[in-house]
Coordinates of C-alpha atoms in Angstrom, one line a residue:
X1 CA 1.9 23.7 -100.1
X2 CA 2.8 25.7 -97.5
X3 CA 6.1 25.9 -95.8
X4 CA 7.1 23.7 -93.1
X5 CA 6.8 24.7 -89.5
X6 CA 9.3 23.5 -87.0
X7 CA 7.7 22.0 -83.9
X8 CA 10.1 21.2 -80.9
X9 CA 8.5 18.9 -78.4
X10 CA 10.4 18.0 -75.0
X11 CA 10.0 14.6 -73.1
X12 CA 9.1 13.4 -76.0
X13 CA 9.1 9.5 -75.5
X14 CA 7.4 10.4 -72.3
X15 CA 3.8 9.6 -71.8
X16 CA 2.1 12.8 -72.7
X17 CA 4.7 13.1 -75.7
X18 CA 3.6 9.8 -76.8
X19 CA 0.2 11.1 -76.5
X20 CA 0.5 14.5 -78.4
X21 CA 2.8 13.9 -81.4
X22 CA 0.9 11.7 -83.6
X23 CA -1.8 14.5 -83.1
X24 CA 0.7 17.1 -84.1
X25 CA 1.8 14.8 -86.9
X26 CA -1.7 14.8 -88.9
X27 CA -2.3 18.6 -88.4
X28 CA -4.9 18.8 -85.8
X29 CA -2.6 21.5 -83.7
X30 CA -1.8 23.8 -86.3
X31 CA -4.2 23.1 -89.3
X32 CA -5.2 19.8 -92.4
X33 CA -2.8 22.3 -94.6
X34 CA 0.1 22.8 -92.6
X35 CA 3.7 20.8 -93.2
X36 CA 5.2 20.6 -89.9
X37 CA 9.0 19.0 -88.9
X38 CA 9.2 17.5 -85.9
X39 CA 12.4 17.8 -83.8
X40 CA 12.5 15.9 -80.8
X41 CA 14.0 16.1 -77.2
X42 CA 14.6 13.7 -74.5
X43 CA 17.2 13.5 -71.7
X44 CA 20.9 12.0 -72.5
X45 CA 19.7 8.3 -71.6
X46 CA 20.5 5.7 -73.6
X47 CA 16.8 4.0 -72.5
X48 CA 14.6 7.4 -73.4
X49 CA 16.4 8.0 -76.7
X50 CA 16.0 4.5 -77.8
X51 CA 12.1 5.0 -76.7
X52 CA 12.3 8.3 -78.4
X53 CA 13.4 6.0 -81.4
X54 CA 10.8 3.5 -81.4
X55 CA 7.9 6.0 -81.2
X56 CA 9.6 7.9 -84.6
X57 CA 9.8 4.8 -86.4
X58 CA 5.7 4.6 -85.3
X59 CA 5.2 8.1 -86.7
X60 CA 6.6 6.9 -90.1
X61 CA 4.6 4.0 -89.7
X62 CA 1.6 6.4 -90.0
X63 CA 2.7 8.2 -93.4
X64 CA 1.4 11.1 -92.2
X65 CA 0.9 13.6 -95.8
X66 CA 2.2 16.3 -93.4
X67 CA 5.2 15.3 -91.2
X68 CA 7.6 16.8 -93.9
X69 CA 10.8 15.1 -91.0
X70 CA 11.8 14.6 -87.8
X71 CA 14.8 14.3 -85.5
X72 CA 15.5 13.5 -82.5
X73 CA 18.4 14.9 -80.1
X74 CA 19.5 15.3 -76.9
X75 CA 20.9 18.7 -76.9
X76 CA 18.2 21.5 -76.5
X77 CA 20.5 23.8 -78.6
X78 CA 19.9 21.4 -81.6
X79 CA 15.8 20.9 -80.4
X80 CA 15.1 24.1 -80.8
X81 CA 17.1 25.3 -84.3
X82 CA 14.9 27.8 -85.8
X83 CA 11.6 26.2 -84.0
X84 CA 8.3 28.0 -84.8
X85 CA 6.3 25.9 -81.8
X86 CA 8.1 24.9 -79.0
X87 CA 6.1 22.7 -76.3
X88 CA 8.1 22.3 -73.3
X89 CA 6.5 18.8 -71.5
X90 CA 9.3 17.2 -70.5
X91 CA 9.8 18.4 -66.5
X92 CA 11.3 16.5 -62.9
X93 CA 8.4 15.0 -61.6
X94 CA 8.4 15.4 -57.7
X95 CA 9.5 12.3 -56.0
X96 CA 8.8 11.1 -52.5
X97 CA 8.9 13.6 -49.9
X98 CA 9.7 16.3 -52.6
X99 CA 7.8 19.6 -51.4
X100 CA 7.0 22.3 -54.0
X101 CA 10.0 24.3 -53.4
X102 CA 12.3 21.4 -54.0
X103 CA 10.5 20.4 -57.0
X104 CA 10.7 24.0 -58.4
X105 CA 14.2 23.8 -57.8
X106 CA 15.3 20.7 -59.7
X107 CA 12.9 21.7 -62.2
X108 CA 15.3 25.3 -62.9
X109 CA 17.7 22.7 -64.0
X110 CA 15.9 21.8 -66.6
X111 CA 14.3 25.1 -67.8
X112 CA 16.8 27.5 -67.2
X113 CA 19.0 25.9 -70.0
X114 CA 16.3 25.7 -72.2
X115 CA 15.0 28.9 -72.5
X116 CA 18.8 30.2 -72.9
X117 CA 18.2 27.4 -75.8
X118 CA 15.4 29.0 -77.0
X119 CA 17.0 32.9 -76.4
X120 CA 20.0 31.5 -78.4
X121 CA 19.0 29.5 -81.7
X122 CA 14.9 29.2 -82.0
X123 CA 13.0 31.1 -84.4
X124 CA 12.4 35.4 -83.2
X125 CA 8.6 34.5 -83.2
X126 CA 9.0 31.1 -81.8
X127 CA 5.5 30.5 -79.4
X128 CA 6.5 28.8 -76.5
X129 CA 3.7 26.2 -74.4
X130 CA 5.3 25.3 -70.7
X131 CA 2.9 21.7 -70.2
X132 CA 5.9 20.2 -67.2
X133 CA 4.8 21.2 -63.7
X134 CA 5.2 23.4 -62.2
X135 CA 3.8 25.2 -65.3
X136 CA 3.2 28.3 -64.6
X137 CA 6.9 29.5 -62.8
X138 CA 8.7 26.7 -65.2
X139 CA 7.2 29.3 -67.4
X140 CA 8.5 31.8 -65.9
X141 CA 12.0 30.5 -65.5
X142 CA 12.2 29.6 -69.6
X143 CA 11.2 33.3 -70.3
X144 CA 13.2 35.2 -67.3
X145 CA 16.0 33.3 -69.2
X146 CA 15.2 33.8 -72.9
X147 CA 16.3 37.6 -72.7
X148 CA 16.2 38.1 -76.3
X149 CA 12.5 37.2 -76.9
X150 CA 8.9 38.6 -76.1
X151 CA 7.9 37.8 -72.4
X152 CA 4.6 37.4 -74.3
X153 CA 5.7 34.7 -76.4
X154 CA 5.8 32.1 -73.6
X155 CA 2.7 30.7 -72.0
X156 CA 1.8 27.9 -69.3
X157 CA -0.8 25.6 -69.7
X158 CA -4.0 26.4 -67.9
X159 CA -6.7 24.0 -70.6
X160 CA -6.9 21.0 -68.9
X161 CA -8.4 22.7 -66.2
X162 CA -10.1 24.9 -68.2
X163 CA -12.1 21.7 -69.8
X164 CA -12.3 20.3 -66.4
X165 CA -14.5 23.0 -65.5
X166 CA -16.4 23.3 -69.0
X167 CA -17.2 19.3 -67.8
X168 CA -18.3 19.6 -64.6
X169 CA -20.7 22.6 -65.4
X170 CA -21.6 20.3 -69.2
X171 CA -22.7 17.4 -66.1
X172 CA -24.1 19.4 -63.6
X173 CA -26.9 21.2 -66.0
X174 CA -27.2 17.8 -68.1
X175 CA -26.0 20.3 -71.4
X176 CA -23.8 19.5 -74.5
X177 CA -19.7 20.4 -73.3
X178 CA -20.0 23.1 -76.5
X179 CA -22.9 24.6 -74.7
X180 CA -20.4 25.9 -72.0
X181 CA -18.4 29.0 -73.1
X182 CA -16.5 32.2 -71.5
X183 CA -15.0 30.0 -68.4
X184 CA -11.7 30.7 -66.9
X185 CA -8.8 29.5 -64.8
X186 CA -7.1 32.2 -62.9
X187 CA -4.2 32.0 -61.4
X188 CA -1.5 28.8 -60.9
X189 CA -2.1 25.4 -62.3
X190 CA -2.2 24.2 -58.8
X191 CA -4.7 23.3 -56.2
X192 CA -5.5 27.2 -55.4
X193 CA -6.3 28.0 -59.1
X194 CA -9.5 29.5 -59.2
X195 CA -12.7 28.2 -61.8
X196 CA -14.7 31.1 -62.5
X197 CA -18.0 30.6 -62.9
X198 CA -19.6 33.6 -62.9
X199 CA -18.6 35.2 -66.0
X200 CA -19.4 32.1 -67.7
X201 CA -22.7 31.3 -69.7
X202 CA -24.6 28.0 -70.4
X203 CA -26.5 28.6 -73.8
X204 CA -25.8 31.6 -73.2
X205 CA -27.2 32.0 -69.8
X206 CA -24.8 33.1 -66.9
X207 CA -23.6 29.6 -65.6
X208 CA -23.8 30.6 -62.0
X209 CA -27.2 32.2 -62.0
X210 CA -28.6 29.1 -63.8
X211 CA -27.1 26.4 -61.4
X212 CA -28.0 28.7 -58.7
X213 CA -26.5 26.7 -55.8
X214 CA -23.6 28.3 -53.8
X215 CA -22.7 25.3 -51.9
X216 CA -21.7 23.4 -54.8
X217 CA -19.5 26.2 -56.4
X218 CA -17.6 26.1 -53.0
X219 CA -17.5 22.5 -52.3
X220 CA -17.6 20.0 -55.3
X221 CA -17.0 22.3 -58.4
X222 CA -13.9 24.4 -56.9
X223 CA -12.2 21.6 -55.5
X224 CA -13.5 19.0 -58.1
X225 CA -11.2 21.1 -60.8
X226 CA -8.3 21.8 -58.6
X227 CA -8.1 18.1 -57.7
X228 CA -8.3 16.6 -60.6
X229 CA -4.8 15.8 -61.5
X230 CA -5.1 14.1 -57.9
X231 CA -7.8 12.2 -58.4
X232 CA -6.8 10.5 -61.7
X233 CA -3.1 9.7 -60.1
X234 CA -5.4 8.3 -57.2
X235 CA -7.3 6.3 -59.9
X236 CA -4.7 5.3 -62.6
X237 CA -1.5 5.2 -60.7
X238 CA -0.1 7.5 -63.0
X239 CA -0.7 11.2 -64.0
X240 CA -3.4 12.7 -66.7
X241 CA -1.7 11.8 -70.3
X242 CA -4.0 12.2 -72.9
X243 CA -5.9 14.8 -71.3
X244 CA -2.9 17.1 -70.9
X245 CA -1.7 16.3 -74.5
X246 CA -5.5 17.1 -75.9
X247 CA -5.5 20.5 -73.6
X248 CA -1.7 21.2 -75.0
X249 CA -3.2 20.6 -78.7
X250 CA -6.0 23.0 -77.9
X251 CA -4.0 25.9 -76.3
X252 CA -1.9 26.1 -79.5
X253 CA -3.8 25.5 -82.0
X254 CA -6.2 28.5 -80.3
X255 CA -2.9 30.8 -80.0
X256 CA -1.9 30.1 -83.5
X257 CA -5.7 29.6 -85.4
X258 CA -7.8 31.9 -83.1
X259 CA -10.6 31.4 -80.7
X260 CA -13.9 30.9 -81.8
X261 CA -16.2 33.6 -82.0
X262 CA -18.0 34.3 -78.7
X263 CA -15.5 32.8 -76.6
X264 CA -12.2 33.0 -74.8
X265 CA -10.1 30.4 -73.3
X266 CA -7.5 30.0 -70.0
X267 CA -4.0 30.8 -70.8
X268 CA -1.2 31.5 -68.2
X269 CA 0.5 34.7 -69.6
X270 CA 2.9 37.0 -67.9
X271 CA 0.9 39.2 -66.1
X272 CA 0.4 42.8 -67.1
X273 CA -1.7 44.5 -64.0
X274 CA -5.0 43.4 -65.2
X275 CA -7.5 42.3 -62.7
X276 CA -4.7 44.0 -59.6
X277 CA -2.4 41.1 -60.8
X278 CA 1.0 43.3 -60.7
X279 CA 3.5 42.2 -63.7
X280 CA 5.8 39.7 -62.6
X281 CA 4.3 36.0 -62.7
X282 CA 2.6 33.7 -65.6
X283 CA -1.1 33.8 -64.5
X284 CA -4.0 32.3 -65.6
X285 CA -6.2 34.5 -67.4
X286 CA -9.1 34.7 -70.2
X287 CA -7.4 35.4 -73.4
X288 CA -8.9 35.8 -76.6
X289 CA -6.5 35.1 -79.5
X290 CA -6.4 36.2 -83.1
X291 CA -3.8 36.4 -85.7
X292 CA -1.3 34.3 -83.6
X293 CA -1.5 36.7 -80.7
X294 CA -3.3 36.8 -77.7
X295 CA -5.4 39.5 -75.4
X296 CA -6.5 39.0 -71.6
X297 CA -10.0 40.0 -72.0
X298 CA -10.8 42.7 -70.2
X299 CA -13.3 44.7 -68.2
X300 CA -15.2 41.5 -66.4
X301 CA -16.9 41.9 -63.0
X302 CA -15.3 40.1 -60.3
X303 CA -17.2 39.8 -57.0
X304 CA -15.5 39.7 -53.7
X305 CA -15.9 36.0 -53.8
X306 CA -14.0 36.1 -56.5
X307 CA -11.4 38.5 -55.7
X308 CA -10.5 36.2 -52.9
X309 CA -9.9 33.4 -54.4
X310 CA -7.5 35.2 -57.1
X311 CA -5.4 37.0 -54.2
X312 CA -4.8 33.4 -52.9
X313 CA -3.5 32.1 -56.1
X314 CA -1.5 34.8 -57.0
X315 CA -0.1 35.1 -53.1
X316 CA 0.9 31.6 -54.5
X317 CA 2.5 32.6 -57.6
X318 CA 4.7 35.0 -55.7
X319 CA 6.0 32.4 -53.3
X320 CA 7.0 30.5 -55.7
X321 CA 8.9 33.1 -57.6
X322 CA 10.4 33.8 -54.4
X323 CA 11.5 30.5 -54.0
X324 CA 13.4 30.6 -57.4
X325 CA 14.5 34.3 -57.9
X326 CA 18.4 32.9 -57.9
X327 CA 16.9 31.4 -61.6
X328 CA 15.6 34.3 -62.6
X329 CA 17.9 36.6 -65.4

C-alpha cells in the first residue's frame, strides 16, 4: 500500500467541505490506491468545530478502505503539518453592502496567516487549491505570504467555470459534455472572466465555427458562464456547493494524475508573461498537467475579440492587487 498523503481541507464543516471530503475520503481526488489523512480546519467556534465533529464521526461511519485518519483543529499551524494537498475553501463571504475591496480585505485576514502556515510547517512540495472567493488574489495573498515555497505551487480555482462552459457548448450543439475539449477560462473567477470558445473543439471541430452564431457567444454564452454563481444564489438562496466541491476534486486530481490526452483544462496560476499577461497576478489559463506539474499551453491564436476581453480581466486582476498590496510580502 502506498504511503499516506496528508490532505488539509479549510471550512471544513462548511457546505462545500461537507460536499468534497467524503469524495476525498474514497479516493476519487487523488486515486482507488491512494491512503490519504485527513486534517481538518474550521474557525475557533465552538458551533463549527462541533459541526466539524459530527461530519468526522459521518466519515467513519463510511469505513472508507482509504482514510488511513483524520483530525480536526483550529489552528492552521497544526492543519497544515507536513500537508501534501492543501485546499483552501474556507473564506469571509461578503455581507450586505460589502463591495469587492472590502471583501478582499477581510478575506487577507484569513489568508495571510495561512499561507505563513503553509511557508512555516506544510510539506516543501505541498500543492496548494485557493476554492474561497475571491480566488484568484486569496491566491495570491497565501503565496505572496508563503516566501519559502514555489509561486507555482499555489493555484485558484477556475473549473467550475470551466465546466460551465463545456455545458452550455454540450447544450447548445445537442453533444455528449465529453465531446467538448480544449476550453478555457482566462483571467479572474469573476464576472469579467473570459470563456474562450474559439480554441475549443466539439468532436473535434472548432466549437466556434460549428455554432457559428456571434450573437450568442456575446450575449447568452459569455455572460451565461460569468453569471452563474449568480444565478444559482438567485435560485437556491445559497451559493454553488456541490459544483464547486466536484470542480475542486477535478482541478487536483488533474494537477496531481494529469490531463487526459488531447486536452487541457483552466487553472489560475501565477502569471509568467504568456499571452501579454505580465508576472504578477493568479490568472486563468489553459494548463496541461503531467507528472504533478503543470504547463500554460502555449502558442494559441487569440483574435482581437479575444484580446479584449482578456485585457479587461486582467485590468481586473491588477485592481485588486492594488487594493491589497499592504498583504502582500
Amino acid at each position: 500500500m502506498k504511503k499516506p498523503l496528508r490532505v488539509a481541507v479549510t471550512g471544513a464543516a462548511g457546505q462545500i467541505g461537507y460536499s468534497i471530503l467524503f469524495r476525498i475520503a474514497s479516493g476519487e481526488m487523488l486515486g482507488a490506491d491512494q491512503p490519504v489523512i485527513l486534517q481538518l480546519l474550521e474557525i475557533p467556534d465552538e458551533k463549527a468545530l462541533k459541526a466539524l465533529q459530527g461530519v468526522m464521526m459521518e466519515l467513519v461511519d463510511c469505513a472508507f478502505p482509504l482514510l488511513h485518519s483524520m483530525a480536526a483543529a483550529s489552528d492552521p499551524m497544526v492543519a497544515f503539518k507536513d500537508v501534501d494537498v492543501a485546499l483552501l475553501v474556507g473564506a469571509r463571504p461578503r455581507g450586505p453592502g460589502m463591495e469587492r475591496k472590502d471583501l478582499l480585505e477581510a478575506n487577507g485576514a484569513i489568508f495571510v496567516p495561512q499561507g505563513k502556515a503553509l511557508n512555516a510547517v506544510a510539506s516543501r512540495d505541498v500543492k496548494v487549491l485557493v476554492v474561497g472567493n475571491p480566488a484568484n488574489t486569496n491566491a495570491l495573498i497565501a503565496m505572496k505570504n508563503a516566501t519559502g515555497l514555489k509561486p507555482t505551487q499555489f493555484t485558484a480555482m477556475m473549473r467550475l467555470d470551466h465546466n460551465r462552459a463545456l455545458t452550455q457548448v454540450a447544450q447548445k450543439t445537442g453533444k455528449a459534455v465529453n465531446a467538448v475539449k480544449k476550453m478555457t477560462i482566462w483571467g479572474n473567477h469573476s464576472a469579467t472572466q473570459y470563456p474562450d470558445l474559439f480554441n475549443a473543439q466539439v468532436d473535434g471541430q472548432n466549437a466556434a465555427k460549428l455554432i457559428n452564431d456571434q450573437s450568442w457567444v456575446e450575449g447568452t454564452f459569455i455572460p451565461t458562464v460569468q453569471k452563474r454563481g449568480a444565478a444559482i444564489i438567485e435560485a437556491r438562496g445559497l451559493s454553488s456547493a456541490a459544483s464547486a466541491a466536484n470542480a475542486a476534486i477535478s482541478h487536483m486530481r488533474d494537477w496531481v494524475l494529469g490531463t487526459p490526452a488531447g486536452d487541457w483544462v483552466s487553472m489560475g496560476v501565477p502569471s509568467d508573461g504568456s499571452y501579454g499577461i505580465p508576472e504578477g497576478v493568479i490568472c486563468g489559463y489553459p494548463v496541461t498537467c503531467s507528472g504533478g506539474s503543470y504547463e500554460i499551453v502555449k502558442g494559441l491564436e487569440i483574435s482581437d475579440f479575444s484580446k479584449g476581453k482578456i485585457e479587461g480581466t486582467h485590468s481586473e486582476l491588477l485592481k485588486e492587487r492594488a487594493d491589497i498590496k499592504h498583504l502582500l510580502q
